[in-house]
mmCIF file with all atom_site columns, C-alpha atoms in Angstrom:
data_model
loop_
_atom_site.group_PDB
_atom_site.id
_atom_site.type_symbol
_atom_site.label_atom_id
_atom_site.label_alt_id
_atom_site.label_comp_id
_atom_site.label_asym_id
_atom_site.label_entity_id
_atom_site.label_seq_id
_atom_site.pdbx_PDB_ins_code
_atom_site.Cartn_x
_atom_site.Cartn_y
_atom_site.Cartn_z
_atom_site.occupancy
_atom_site.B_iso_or_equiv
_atom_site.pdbx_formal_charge
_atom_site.auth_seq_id
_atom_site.auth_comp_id
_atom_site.auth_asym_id
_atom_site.auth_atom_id
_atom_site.pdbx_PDB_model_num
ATOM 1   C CA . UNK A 1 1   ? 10.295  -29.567 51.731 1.00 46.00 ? 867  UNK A CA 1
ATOM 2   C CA . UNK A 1 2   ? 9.354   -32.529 53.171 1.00 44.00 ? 868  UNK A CA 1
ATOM 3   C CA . UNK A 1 3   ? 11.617  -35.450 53.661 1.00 46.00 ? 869  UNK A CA 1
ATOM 4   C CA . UNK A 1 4   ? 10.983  -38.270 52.185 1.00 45.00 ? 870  UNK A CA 1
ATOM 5   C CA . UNK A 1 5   ? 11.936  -40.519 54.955 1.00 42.00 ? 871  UNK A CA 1
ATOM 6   C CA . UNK A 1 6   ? 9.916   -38.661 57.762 1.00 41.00 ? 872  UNK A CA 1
ATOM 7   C CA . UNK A 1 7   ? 6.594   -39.352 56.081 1.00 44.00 ? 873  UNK A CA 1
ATOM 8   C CA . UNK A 1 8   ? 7.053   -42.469 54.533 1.00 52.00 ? 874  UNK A CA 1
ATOM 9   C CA . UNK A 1 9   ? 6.455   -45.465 56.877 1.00 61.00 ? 875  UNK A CA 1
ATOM 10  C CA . UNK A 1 10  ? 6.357   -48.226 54.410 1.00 70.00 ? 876  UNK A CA 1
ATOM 11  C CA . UNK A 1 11  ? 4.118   -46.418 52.402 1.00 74.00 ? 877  UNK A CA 1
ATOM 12  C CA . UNK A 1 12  ? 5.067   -45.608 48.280 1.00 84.00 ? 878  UNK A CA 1
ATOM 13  C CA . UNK A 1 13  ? 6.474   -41.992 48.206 1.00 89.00 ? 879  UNK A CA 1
ATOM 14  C CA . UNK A 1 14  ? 5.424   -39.823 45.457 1.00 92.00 ? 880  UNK A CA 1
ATOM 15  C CA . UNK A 1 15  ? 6.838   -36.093 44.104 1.00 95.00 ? 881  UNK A CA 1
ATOM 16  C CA . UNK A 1 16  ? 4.512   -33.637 44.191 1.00 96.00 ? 882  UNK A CA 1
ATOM 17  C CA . UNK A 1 17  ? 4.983   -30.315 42.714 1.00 98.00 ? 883  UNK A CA 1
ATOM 18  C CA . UNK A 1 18  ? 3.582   -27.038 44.612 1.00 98.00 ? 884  UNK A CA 1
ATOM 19  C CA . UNK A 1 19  ? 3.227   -23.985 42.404 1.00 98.00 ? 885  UNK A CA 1
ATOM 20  C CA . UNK A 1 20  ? 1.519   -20.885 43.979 1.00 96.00 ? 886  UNK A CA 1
ATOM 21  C CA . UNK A 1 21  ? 2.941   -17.184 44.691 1.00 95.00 ? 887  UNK A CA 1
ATOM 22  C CA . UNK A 1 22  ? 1.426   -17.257 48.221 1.00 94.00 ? 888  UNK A CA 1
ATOM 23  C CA . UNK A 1 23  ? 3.785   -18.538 50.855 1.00 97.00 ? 889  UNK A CA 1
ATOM 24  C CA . UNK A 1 24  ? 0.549   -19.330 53.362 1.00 96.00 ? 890  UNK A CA 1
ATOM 25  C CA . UNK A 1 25  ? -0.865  -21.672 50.465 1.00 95.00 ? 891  UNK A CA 1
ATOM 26  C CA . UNK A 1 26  ? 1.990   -23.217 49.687 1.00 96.00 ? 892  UNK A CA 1
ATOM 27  C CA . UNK A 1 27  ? 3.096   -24.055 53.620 1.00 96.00 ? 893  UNK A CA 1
ATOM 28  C CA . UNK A 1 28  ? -0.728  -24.893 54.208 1.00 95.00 ? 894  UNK A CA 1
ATOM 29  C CA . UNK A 1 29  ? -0.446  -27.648 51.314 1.00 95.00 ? 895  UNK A CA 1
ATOM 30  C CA . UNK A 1 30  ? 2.816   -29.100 52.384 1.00 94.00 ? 896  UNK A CA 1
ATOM 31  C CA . UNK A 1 31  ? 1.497   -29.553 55.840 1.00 93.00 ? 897  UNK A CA 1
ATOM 32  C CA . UNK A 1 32  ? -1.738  -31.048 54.736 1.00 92.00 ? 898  UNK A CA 1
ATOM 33  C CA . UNK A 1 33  ? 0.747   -33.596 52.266 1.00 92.00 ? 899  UNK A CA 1
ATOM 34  C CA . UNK A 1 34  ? 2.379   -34.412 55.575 1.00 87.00 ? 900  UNK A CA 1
ATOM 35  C CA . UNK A 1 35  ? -1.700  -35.773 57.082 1.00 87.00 ? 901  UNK A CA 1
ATOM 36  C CA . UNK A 1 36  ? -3.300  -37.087 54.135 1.00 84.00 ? 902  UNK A CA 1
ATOM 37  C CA . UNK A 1 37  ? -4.043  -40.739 55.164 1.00 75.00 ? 903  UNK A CA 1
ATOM 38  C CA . UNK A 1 38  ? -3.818  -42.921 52.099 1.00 74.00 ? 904  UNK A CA 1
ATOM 39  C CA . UNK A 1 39  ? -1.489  -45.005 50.612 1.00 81.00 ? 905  UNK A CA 1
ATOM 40  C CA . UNK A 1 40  ? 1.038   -42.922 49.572 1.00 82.00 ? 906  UNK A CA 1
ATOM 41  C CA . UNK A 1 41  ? 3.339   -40.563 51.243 1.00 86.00 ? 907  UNK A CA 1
ATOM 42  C CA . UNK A 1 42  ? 4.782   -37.327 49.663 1.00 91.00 ? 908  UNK A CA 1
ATOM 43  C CA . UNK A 1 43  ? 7.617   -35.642 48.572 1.00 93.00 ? 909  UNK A CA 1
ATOM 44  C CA . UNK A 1 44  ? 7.207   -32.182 47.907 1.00 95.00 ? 910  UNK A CA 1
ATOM 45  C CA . UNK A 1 45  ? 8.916   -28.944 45.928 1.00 97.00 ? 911  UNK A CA 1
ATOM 46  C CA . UNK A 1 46  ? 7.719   -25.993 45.808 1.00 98.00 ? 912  UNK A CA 1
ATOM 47  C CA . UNK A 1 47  ? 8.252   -22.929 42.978 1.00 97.00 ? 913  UNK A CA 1
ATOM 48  C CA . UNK A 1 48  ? 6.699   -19.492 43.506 1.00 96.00 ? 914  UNK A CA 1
ATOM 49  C CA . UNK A 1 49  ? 5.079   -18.964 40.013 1.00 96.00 ? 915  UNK A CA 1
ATOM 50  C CA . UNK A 1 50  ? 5.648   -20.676 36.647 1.00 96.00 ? 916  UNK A CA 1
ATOM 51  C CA . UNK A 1 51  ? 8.620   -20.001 35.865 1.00 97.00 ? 917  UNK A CA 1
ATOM 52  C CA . UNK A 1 52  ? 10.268  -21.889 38.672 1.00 97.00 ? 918  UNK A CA 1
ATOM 53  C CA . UNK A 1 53  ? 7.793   -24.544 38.006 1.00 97.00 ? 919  UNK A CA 1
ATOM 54  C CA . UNK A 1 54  ? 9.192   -25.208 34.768 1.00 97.00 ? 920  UNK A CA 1
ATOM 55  C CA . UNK A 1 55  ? 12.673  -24.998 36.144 1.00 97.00 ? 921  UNK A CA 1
ATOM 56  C CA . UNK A 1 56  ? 11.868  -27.980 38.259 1.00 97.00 ? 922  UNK A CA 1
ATOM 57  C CA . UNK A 1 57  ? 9.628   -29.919 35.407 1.00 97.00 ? 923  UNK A CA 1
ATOM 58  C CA . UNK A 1 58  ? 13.022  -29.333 33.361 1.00 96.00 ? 924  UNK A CA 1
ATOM 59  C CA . UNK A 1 59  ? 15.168  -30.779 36.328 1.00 96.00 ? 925  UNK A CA 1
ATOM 60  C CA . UNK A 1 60  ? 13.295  -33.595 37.920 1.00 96.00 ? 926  UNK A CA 1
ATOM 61  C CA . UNK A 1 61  ? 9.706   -36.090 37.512 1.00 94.00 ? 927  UNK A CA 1
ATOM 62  C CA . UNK A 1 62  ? 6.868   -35.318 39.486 1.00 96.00 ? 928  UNK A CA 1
ATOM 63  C CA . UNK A 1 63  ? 4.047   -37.564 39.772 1.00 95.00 ? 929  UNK A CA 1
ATOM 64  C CA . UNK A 1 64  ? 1.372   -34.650 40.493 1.00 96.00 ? 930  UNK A CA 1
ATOM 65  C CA . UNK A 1 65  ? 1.373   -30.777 39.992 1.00 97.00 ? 931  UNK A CA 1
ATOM 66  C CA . UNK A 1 66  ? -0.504  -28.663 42.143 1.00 97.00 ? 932  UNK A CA 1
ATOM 67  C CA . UNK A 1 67  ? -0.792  -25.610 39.697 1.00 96.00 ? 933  UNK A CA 1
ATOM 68  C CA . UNK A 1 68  ? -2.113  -22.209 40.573 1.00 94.00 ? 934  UNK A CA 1
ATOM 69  C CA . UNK A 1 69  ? -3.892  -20.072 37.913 1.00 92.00 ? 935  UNK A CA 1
ATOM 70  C CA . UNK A 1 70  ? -2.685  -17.315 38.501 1.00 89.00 ? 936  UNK A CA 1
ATOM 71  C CA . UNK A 1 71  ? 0.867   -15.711 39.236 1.00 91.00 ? 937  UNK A CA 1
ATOM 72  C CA . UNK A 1 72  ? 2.879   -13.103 38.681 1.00 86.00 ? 938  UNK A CA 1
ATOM 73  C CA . UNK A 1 73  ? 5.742   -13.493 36.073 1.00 88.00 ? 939  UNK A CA 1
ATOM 74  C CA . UNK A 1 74  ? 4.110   -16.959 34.570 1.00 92.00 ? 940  UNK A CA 1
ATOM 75  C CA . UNK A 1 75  ? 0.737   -18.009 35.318 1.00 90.00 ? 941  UNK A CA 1
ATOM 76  C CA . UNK A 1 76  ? -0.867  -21.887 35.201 1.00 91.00 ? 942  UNK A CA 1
ATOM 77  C CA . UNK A 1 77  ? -2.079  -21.360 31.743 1.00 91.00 ? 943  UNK A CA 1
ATOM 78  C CA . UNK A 1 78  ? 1.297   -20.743 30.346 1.00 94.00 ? 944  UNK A CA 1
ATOM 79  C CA . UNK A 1 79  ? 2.316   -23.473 32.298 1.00 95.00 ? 945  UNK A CA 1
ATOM 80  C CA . UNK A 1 80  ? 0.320   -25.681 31.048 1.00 94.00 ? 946  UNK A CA 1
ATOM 81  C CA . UNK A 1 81  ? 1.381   -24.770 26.970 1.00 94.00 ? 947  UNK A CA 1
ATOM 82  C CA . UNK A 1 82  ? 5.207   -24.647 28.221 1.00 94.00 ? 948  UNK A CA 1
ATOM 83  C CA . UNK A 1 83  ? 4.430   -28.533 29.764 1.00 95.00 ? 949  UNK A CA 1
ATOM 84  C CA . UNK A 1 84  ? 2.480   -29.813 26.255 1.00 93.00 ? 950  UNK A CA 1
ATOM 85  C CA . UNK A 1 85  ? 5.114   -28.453 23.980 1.00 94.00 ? 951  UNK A CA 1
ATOM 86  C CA . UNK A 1 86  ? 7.535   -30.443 26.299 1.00 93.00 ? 952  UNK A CA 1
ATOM 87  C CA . UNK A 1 87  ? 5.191   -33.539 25.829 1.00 93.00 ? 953  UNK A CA 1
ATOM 88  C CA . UNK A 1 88  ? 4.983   -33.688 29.695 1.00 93.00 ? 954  UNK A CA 1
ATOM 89  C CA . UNK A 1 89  ? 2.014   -35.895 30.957 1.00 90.00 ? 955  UNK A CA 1
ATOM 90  C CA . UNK A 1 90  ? 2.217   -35.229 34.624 1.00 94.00 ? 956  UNK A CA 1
ATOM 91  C CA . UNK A 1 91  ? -1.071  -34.544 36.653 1.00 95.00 ? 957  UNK A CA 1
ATOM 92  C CA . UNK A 1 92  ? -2.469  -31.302 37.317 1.00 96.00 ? 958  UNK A CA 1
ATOM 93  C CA . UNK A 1 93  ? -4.659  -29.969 39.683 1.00 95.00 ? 959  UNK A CA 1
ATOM 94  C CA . UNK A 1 94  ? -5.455  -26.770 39.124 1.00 93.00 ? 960  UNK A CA 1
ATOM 95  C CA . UNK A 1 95  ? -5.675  -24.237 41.905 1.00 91.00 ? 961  UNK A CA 1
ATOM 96  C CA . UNK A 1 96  ? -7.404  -21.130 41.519 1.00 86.00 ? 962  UNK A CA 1
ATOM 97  C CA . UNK A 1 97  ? -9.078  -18.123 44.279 1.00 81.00 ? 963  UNK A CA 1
ATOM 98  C CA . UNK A 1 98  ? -10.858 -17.033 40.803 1.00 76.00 ? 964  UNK A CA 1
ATOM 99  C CA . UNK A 1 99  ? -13.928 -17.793 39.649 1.00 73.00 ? 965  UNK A CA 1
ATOM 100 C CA . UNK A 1 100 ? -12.625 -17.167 35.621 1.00 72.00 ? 966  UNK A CA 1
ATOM 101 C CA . UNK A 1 101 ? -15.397 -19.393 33.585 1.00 74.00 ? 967  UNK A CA 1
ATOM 102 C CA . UNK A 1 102 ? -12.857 -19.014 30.688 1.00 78.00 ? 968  UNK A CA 1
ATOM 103 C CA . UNK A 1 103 ? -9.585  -19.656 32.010 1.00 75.00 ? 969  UNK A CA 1
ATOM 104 C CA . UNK A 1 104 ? -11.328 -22.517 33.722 1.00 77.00 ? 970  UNK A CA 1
ATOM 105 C CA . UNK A 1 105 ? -12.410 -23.602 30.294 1.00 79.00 ? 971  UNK A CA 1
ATOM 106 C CA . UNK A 1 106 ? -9.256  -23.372 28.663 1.00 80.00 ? 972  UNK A CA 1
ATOM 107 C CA . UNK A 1 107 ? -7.419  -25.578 31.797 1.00 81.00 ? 973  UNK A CA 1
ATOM 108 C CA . UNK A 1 108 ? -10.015 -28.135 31.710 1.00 80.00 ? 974  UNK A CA 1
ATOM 109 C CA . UNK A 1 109 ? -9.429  -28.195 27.297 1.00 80.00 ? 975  UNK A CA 1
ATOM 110 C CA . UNK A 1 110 ? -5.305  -28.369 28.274 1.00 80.00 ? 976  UNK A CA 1
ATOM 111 C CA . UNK A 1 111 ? -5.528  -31.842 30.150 1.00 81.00 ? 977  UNK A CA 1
ATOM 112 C CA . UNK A 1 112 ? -5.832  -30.737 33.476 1.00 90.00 ? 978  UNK A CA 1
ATOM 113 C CA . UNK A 1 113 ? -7.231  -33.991 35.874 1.00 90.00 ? 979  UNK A CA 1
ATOM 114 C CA . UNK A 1 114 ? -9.314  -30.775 38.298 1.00 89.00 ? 980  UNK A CA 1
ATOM 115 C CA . UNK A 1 115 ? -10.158 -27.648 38.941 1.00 86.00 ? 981  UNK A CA 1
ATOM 116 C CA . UNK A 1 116 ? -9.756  -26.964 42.791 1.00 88.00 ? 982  UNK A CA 1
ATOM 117 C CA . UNK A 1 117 ? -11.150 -23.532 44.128 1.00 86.00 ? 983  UNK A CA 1
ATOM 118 C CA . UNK A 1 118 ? -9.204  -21.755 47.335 1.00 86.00 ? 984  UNK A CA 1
ATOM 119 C CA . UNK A 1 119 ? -10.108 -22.225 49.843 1.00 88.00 ? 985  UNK A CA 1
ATOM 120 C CA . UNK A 1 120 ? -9.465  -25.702 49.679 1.00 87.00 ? 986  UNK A CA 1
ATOM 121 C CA . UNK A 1 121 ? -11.740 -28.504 50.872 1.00 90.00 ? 987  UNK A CA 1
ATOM 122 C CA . UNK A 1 122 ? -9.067  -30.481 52.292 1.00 90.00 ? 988  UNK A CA 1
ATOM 123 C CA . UNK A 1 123 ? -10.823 -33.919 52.282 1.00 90.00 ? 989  UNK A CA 1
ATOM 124 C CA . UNK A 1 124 ? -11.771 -33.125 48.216 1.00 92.00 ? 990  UNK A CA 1
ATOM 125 C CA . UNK A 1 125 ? -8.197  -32.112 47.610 1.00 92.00 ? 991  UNK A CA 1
ATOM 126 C CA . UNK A 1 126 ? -7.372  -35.578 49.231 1.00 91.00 ? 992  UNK A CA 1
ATOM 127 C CA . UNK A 1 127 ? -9.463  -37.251 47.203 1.00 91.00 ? 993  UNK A CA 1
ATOM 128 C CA . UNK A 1 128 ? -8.204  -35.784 44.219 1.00 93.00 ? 994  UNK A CA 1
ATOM 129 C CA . UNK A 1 129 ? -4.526  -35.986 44.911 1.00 92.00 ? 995  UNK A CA 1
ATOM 130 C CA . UNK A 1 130 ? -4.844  -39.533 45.358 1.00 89.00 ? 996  UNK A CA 1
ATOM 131 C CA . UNK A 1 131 ? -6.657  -40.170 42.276 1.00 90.00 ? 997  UNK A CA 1
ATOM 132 C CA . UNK A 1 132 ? -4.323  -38.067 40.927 1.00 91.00 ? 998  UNK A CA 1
ATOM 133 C CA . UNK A 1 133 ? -0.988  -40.320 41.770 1.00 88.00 ? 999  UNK A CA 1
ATOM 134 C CA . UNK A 1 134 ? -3.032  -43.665 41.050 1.00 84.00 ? 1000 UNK A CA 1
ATOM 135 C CA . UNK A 1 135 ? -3.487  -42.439 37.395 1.00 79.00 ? 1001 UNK A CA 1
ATOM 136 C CA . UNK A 1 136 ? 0.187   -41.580 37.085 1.00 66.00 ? 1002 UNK A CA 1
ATOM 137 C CA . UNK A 1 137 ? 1.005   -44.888 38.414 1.00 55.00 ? 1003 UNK A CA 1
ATOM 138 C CA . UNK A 1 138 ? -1.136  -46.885 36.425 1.00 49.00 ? 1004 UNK A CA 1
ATOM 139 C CA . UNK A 1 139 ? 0.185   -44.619 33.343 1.00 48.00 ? 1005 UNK A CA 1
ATOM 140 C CA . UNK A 1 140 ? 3.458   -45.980 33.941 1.00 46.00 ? 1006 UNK A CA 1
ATOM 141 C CA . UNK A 1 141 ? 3.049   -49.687 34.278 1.00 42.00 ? 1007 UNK A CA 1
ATOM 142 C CA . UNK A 1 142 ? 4.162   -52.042 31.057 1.00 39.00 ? 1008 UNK A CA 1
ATOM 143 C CA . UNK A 1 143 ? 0.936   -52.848 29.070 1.00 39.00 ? 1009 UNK A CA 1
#
């Protein structure tokens, strides 16, 4: 994980959510969350399939989840039913090394905010990330 207070410098910190089965992925995401120039700065968990995820969506708030598709004892997709039957609104980019027309159907009909294909375009996943945060923040604020 990274701490909070290493990447910070007076920039907002947000909790970000990592969800994939391969160790490589996940480290190669956290150390991209510890580059990203913008305006916020992340803290990150990890789980290593769905599962864990929900675990962690059970225990804490997370303004973004970066979902894979596809796992082995719970994949995105079942993540994604588990988080609307627990009415959570959280973020999701969905992560996939697939190129399933379907399943990308049925994330895109579940809510998810993108579809990201491995390997990752780092300055895309950037992008999206920070979209991502900025619409959980303005989701947030008092109307």
């Amino acid at each position: 994980m990274i701490p909070a207070t290493a990447v910070a410098a007076g920039r907002a910190i947000k909790a970000v959510l990592i969800v994939d089965d391969e160790p490589a992925i996940v480290r190669m995401l956290e150390d991209a969350l510890g580059v990203f120039r913008h305006e916020y700065a992340y803290k990150v968990e990890t789980a290593a399939d769905g599962i864990d995820a929900l675990a962690a969506l059970k225990r804490d708030r997370f303004d973004v989840i970066l979902l894979d598709m596809h796992m082995g004892r719970m994949g995105g997709l079942e993540v994604l039913e588990h988080m609307e039957r627990m009415q959570l609104r959280t973020p999701v980019l969905m992560l996939t090394g697939n190129d399933d027309a379907k399943a990308s159907a049925d994330a895109l009909s579940r809510g998810i905010l993108a579809y990201v294909p491995k390997p990752f375009d780092l300055l895309q996943l950037e992008h999206l990330l920070s979209i991502a945060v900025s619409s959980r923040a303005d989701a947030t604020k008092p109307a």
